[in-house]
Coordinates of C-alpha atoms in Angstrom, one line a residue:
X1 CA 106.1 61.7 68.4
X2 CA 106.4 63.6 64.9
X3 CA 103.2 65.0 63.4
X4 CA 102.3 63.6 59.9
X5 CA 100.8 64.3 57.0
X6 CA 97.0 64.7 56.4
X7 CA 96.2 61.6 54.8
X8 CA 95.4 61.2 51.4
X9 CA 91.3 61.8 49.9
X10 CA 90.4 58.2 49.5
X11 CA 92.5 55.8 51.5
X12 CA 91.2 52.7 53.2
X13 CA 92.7 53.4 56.8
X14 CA 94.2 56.9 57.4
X15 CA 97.4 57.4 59.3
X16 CA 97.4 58.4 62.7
X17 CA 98.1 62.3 63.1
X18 CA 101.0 61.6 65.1
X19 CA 103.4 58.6 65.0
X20 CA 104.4 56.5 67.9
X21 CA 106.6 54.4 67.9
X22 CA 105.5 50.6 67.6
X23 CA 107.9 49.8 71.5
X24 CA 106.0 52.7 72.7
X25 CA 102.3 51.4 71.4
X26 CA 103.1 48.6 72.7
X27 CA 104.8 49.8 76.3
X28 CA 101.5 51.9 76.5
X29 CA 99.2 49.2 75.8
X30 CA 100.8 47.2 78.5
X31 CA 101.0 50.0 81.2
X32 CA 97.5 50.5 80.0
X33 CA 96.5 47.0 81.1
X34 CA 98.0 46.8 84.2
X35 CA 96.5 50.1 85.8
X36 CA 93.1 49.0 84.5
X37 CA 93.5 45.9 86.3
X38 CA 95.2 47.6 89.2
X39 CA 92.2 49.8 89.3
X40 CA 89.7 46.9 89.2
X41 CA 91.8 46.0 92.1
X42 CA 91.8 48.7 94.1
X43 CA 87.8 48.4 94.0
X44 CA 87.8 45.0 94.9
X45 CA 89.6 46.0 98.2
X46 CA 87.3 49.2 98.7
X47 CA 84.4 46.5 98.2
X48 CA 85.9 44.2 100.3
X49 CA 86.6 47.2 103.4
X50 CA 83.1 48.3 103.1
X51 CA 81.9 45.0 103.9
X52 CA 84.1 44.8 106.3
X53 CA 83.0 47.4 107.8
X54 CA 79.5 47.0 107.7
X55 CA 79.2 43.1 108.6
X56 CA 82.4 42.6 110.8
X57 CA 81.4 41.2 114.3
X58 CA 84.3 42.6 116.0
X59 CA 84.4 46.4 116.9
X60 CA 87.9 46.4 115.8
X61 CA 87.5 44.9 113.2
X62 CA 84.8 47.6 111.4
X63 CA 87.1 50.4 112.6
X64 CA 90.3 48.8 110.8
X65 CA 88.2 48.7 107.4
X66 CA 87.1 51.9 108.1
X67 CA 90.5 53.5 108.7
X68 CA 92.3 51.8 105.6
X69 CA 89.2 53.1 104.0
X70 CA 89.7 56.9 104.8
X71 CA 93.0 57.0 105.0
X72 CA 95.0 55.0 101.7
X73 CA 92.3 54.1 99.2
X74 CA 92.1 57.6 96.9
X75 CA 95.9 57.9 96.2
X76 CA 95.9 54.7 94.5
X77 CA 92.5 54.4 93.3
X78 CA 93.4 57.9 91.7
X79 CA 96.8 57.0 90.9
X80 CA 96.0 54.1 88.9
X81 CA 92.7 55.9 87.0
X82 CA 95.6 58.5 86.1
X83 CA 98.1 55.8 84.7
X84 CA 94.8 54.2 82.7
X85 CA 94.2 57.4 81.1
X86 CA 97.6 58.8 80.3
X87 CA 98.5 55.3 78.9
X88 CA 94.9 55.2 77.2
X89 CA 95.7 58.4 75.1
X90 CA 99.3 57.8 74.8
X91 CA 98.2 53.8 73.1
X92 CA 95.1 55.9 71.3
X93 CA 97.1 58.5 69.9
X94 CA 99.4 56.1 68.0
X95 CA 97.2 52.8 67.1
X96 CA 94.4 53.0 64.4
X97 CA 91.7 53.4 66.6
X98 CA 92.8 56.9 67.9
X99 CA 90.7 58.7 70.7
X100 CA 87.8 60.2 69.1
X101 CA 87.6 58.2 65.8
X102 CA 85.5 54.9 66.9
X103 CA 82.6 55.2 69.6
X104 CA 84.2 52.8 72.0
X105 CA 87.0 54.5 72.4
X106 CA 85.6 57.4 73.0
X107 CA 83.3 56.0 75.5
X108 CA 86.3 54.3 77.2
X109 CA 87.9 57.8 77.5
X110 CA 84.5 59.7 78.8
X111 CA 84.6 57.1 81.3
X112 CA 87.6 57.4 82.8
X113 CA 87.6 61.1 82.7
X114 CA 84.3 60.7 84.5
X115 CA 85.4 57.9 87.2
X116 CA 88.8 60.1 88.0
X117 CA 86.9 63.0 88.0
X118 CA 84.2 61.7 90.7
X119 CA 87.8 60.1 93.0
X120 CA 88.5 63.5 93.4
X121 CA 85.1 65.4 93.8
X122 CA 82.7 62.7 95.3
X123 CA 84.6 59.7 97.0
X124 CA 87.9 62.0 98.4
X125 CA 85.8 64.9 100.4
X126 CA 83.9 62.2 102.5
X127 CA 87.6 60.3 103.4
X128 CA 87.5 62.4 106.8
X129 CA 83.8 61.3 107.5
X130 CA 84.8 57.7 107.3
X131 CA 88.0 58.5 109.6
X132 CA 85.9 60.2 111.9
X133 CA 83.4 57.0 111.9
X134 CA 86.3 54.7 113.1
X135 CA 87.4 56.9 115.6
X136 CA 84.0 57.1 117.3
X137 CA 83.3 53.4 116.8
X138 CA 87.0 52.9 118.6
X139 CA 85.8 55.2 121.2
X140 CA 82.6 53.8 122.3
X141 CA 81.4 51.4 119.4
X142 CA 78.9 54.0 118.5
X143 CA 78.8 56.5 115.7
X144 CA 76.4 58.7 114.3
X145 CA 78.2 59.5 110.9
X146 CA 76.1 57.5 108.1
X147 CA 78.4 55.7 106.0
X148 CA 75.8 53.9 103.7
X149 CA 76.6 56.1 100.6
X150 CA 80.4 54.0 100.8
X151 CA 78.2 51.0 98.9
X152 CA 78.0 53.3 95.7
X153 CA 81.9 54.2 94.7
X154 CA 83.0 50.7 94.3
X155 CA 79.5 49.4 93.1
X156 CA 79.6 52.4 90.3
X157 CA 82.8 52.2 89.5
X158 CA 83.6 48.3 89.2
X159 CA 80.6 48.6 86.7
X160 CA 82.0 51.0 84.9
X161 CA 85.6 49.2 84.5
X162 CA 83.7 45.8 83.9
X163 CA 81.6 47.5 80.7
X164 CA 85.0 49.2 79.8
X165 CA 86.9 45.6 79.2
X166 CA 83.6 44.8 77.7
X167 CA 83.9 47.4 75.3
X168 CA 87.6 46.9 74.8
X169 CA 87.5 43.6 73.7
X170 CA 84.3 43.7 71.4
X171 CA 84.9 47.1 69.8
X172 CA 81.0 48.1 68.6
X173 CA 79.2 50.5 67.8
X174 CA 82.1 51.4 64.8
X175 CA 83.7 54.8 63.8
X176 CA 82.4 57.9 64.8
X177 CA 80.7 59.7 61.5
X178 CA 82.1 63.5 61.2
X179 CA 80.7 66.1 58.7
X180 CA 82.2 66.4 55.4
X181 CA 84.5 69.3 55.0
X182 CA 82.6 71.6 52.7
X183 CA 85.3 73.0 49.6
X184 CA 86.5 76.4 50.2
X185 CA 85.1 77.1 45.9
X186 CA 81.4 76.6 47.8

């Protein structure tokens, strides 16, 4: 990427600050895709485990979901929120749209800071708790963890990455309105 120069008073579309390249717009755009929908993913199977878990007849069943649940769902979820965001900025920095210049993209950034920001505060200190409930429903198909609060992270989150596509692929709301520069003669 090689910084450019401040566009000109008066254009119709300025140029992005820095340039990337039109492959790498493009290679961005596509990783972006496919960690979003890797991500949307990911939820669907932490959806699908908490069910599990909840509804299963079989004890061994429940305590299955429960261990996958505890044990590999942050690294990827957080993986794949990462990839979305790196490739987000990466695609933003070098299209038209930019990060900050149009409200939907800036919301589609906020959000994801916000979703990889709650993988690693809210969803990954409560893994051992969900462990810990599998191990005592294994034991003696009893446990007195509560695990009811394992509805919200894929519930919040699937919403979030459903409104984000939304926002993606209708583009409202239109550019972000900054103050006008006030002349240094002023």
């Amino acid at each position: 990427m090689e910084p450019t120069a401040d566009p000109t008073p008066g254009t119709a579309a300025p140029q992005p600050r820095w340039r990337v390249s039109r492959r790498a717009r493009k290679a961005a755009l596509i990783v972006h895709i496919l960690s979003s929908g890797a991500w949307v993913g990911i939820d669907v199977i932490v959806a699908v485990l908490v069910a599990t878990g909840w509804f299963a007849a079989d004890t061994a069943v429940r305590v299955l979901a429960y261990q996958a649940l505890g044990r590999f769902v942050v690294a990827p979820m957080l993986a794949a929120g990462l990839v979305c965001l790196a490739s987000g900025i990466i695609h933003g920095v070098g299209s038209r749209y930019g990060l900050v210049r149009y409200w939907w993209v800036a919301v589609k950034l906020a959000m994801n800071v916000v979703l990889c920001t709650l993988i690693v505060v809210a969803l990954r200190p409560g893994m051992n708790e969900v462990v810990a409930h599998g191990r005592l429903l294994a034991a003696d198909g009893v446990s007195t963890i509560d695990v009811s609060s394992l509805f919200f992270p894929p519930a919040v989150s699937l919403t979030a990455l459903t409104f984000a596509t939304i926002l993606a692929v209708a583009r409202p709301w239109g550019l972000i309105r900054r103050p006008r520069r006030q002349s240094a003669g002023r």
